[in-house]
Amino acid sequence: MTNSINEFDDADLFFVIGSNTTAQHPLIGSRIINAVENGAKLILFDPREIPLAQFATLHFKQNLGTDVAVLNGIMNIIIQEDLCDRLYVESRTEGFEDLKKLVTRYTPKAVEQITGIRASELYRAAVMYAQADKAMIVYAMGITQHITGTDNVKTLANLAMLTGHVGRPSTGVNPLRGQNNVQGACDMGGLPGVFTGYQRVNDPATVKKFEDAWGVTELNTKPGLTITGMINAAHQGSLKAIYVMGENPLTSDPDITHVEHALSNLEFLVVQDIFLSETASLADVVLPAASFAEKEGTYVNTERRVQLARAAVPPPGLARPDWVIIAELCGRLGLAADYGGPAEVLKEINALTPSYKGITHARLSSGHGLQWPCPNENHPGTEYLHREQFTKGKGSFLPCDFKPAAETPDDEYDFILTTGRVYYHFHTGTMTRRIDILEREAPEPLVEINPEDAKKLGIRNSDTVELESRRGSIRLKAEVTPRVPKRVLFTTFHFREAPVNRLTNSAFDPVAEIPEYKVCAARIRRCP
Amino acid sequence: MKLVAKKDVVHVLEAWSKDYSILAPSLRENGDCVFDAFDASMFTIEYRKPPMPPKSSYLPQNESIFSVENGTFTPVIHHEKTMLFGIRACDLTGIRQARSFYSRDVDDVYHRSHAEDTLIVVHACSWPQNETCFCTTVHSGPYAQEGFDIQLFDMGTDFLVESGSDAGRFLITQEPFRDFDVDDAAERLSRVKHMAHNSIPIVAEVVDAMEVLKGAGANEGVWEHFGRKCITCGGCVYVCPTCTCFNVVDRVTAEGSGERMRTWDTCLYAGFTREASGHNPRPSQASRLKRRHEHKLVHFNPVDNQGALCGCVGCGRCSDYCPVHIGTLEVVKAIADHIY
């Protein structure tokens, strides 16, 4: 997030796209509800009637996978109506002419044809967003889980820069991070091409710094593979071993049948987890890890806040904190990694990561966390990013053209299947499906279908249906509800009984390599 | 009546901790204050309303109630001499209401055993803990009338110490407790109580809302308004001293072995009332919120009130913590003022 969570309270307008906020980030959702009750406006883009829709000033149900066209259409209106922040565009950005040239083609009429949003309605959204003083864009997986995920994000950034809506309090672009520490994992280099703090693995000065710190030479300077890349490489046989930590790709990755083939093709699979997940069941070695309550360390939340957590109870049996397991493994591989504890690990992070330099163990112990960038020990942390200039100096407009989803409905597979989550379960349910009350609240997989479609197909509420794509089929119960638009089916990936990722498409974004979980073609029929 | 110097309290607790497992206010390094196992180095006597009521001492968040080993059943009844040090009068009322409920029709042996093992030291409030306190409206504070073992009143550098049971009287016989033998002791105590009472404003809407609910009921719009924005976190139930509903589940460890647990539950979750057929008599969040608030304000059993006005003890925590402001104070205002 470029802003902080507290800044939601003072925003004048929220532009929420691809985020079922009250279900997936309920405390942030509650900030939006409170702000709307106090007079803020809410422009919502979501094909489904999500709970936040009841609070929306404007709610648009765009056709799935057409976000770039929606946003380019809005920018075109803003430019045509001369509502852009000219001073901001001139002083802080570059590439405006290219953007203007591209979005000119996105006339309200053309956009209506692609997205299904009426031209006059889009006009209202454009004017409302451009004229707001403090406007926050909020997005989540509905933006990123597309083959155009990177284009979607760039286009949102274009929109914010065009209107000067980034770099002030309660004004910015805010991807809501889903897991308690996904931000931390990325910050710590859990990505193929970077060390901690997004320092590139192919930058010679950075490589030298890490080599010196670790007492090694010739660190690999080639970016590694993404998850989707690893699965494909394993499938082809060029990748021999995978070490999975706290992830359950056999349920969470798209096209599971393909994942199964890939994992069984490996010579060696190691899984480190707190429970025996579906993926761990296939592993040659399972390393039992300590859970959040059984270890000390830091988490980084969605507002870039690093927070210290302490162990409440000791880990059971042979389970150990992840850092201990990794350090021991390093030792056996011949690299001494004898840290005395999480505080010493953080000390190394402080020394090697400029944005984390001031986030010390002592400061975290005596407060409620620090937000990076925090370049020295006297720095209070950073509430919002891009205050006077962007990280790279001037912000570049990166115009993108609309591209359709990889798989769109046809005569054979005539519905769009989109996937997401419910309030009560987390991802593949390795943890939440063991919690009795959560399991009681959401005990079984359901596929949402619009009443008109259901009627045509003779499907009634709670009927068992077969849901099928080109890659596989699952059986589950139908929930007949106007929450989904016509010709769209929605279900979740929490349930191993009906793993929807047998159906999803493994086509992925060319840059981030994130799979297109949000759109694939499917068909549905009632089981006799 | 006795006196004890505030600065001596930590030493008193050190001595008592030989016989009791003590829960006391504890100041963390980061400035948070919570009730936790007594540790002299973190103990503080300067604290505000703790985030959680002490109900988990009687009804743990998760509790094993019996175990089965190879088909043989063994009840699990925990015994540990416990002291709750420094709880507030509203929270004591919450404990007493739950105690009444858990013993009225059925003798809940688990709840009773915790109660029998627990000694209560109340720290009477001299002023409101924050702006959401309304104990004087529902007659649950600011000081306890009965049900405590020891009660402390703030007299500046000293606490005036009142005992409410033989166990309490015994504990304060020795040094550093000293007699408070001035002629006007009773008068001074009454003055302190009076000032405390007057410092906490009466919230007339609570009584007004109770009247509305007793009569025609609140406008459905009230419940729809709150139901629409409730994010179903259940936080109000967690922090409520008088919400003591539980769910019962079995944890199977092996074929024929396992344990039966009871865990906190909340009527704000749909599954709480969903029937086996799938039918739910409380089908919407609005209807579930209505149920919860009506239970506190009108559909309580007066026997359980233990001197209080209703099933809410006025601690104000739901109003402190609800992320979308659906606390009792907001609800009674909406009902009494006919806002929706």
mmCIF file of C-alpha atoms in Angstrom, chain A residues 22 26-27 29-31 33-34 37 51 54-55 310 362 364-368 423-424 434 436-443, chain B residues 29-32 225 228-234 247 249-251 263-266 268-272 274 323-325 340:
data_model
loop_
_atom_site.group_PDB
_atom_site.id
_atom_site.type_symbol
_atom_site.label_atom_id
_atom_site.label_comp_id
_atom_site.label_asym_id
_atom_site.label_seq_id
_atom_site.Cartn_x
_atom_site.Cartn_y
_atom_site.Cartn_z
ATOM 1 C CA THR A 22 -15.298 -6.908 3.912
ATOM 2 C CA PRO A 26 -12.626 -7.121 7.022
ATOM 3 C CA LEU A 27 -10.920 -4.571 9.222
ATOM 4 C CA GLY A 29 -13.566 -3.085 4.925
ATOM 5 C CA SER A 30 -14.877 -1.693 8.200
ATOM 6 C CA ARG A 31 -12.789 1.475 7.730
ATOM 7 C CA ILE A 33 -17.903 1.418 5.770
ATOM 8 C CA ASN A 34 -17.261 3.930 8.553
ATOM 9 C CA GLU A 37 -21.193 6.564 6.723
ATOM 10 C CA PRO A 51 -21.346 -6.954 0.675
ATOM 11 C CA GLN A 54 -24.622 -1.940 -0.265
ATOM 12 C CA PHE A 55 -22.422 1.020 0.591
ATOM 13 C CA ARG A 310 6.619 -13.617 20.440
ATOM 14 C CA ALA A 362 14.948 -3.058 20.151
ATOM 15 C CA LEU A 364 10.119 -3.220 17.545
ATOM 16 C CA SER A 365 10.082 -4.497 21.161
ATOM 17 C CA SER A 366 9.190 -1.148 22.613
ATOM 18 C CA GLY A 367 6.493 -0.048 20.188
ATOM 19 C CA HIS A 368 3.792 -1.190 17.811
ATOM 20 C CA TYR A 423 -14.951 -15.103 4.804
ATOM 21 C CA TYR A 424 -14.443 -18.185 6.962
ATOM 22 C CA ARG A 434 -9.364 -27.726 11.263
ATOM 23 C CA ASP A 436 -14.605 -26.490 14.124
ATOM 24 C CA ILE A 437 -16.584 -23.274 14.181
ATOM 25 C CA LEU A 438 -15.156 -22.062 10.871
ATOM 26 C CA GLU A 439 -15.939 -25.441 9.371
ATOM 27 C CA ARG A 440 -19.474 -25.176 10.734
ATOM 28 C CA GLU A 441 -19.919 -21.777 9.120
ATOM 29 C CA ALA A 442 -18.630 -22.851 5.716
ATOM 30 C CA PRO A 443 -18.696 -26.650 5.641
ATOM 31 C CA GLU B 29 7.280 -3.231 27.031
ATOM 32 C CA ASN B 30 5.326 -1.671 24.160
ATOM 33 C CA GLY B 31 2.920 0.123 26.513
ATOM 34 C CA ASP B 32 -0.025 -2.289 26.240
ATOM 35 C CA HIS B 225 -28.985 -0.783 9.512
ATOM 36 C CA ARG B 228 -25.867 -4.410 6.837
ATOM 37 C CA LYS B 229 -22.571 -3.210 8.221
ATOM 38 C CA CYS B 230 -21.739 -5.948 10.733
ATOM 39 C CA ILE B 231 -18.608 -7.708 9.482
ATOM 40 C CA THR B 232 -19.437 -10.804 11.580
ATOM 41 C CA CYS B 233 -16.122 -10.789 13.398
ATOM 42 C CA GLY B 234 -17.740 -11.811 16.692
ATOM 43 C CA ASN B 247 -19.887 -24.999 21.139
ATOM 44 C CA VAL B 249 -16.666 -30.500 19.532
ATOM 45 C CA ASP B 250 -14.736 -33.736 19.611
ATOM 46 C CA ARG B 251 -11.037 -33.930 18.855
ATOM 47 C CA THR B 263 -15.030 -23.608 22.856
ATOM 48 C CA TRP B 264 -16.432 -20.098 22.824
ATOM 49 C CA ASP B 265 -19.119 -19.522 20.269
ATOM 50 C CA THR B 266 -21.269 -16.625 19.133
ATOM 51 C CA LEU B 268 -23.744 -13.727 15.503
ATOM 52 C CA TYR B 269 -22.554 -16.608 13.323
ATOM 53 C CA ALA B 270 -25.192 -18.147 11.080
ATOM 54 C CA GLY B 271 -24.203 -21.695 12.033
ATOM 55 C CA PHE B 272 -25.084 -21.019 15.673
ATOM 56 C CA ARG B 274 -28.739 -23.214 11.565
ATOM 57 C CA PRO B 323 -14.821 -1.886 14.139
ATOM 58 C CA VAL B 324 -18.119 -0.628 12.684
ATOM 59 C CA HIS B 325 -19.610 0.826 15.881
ATOM 60 C CA TYR B 340 -33.797 4.200 11.736
#
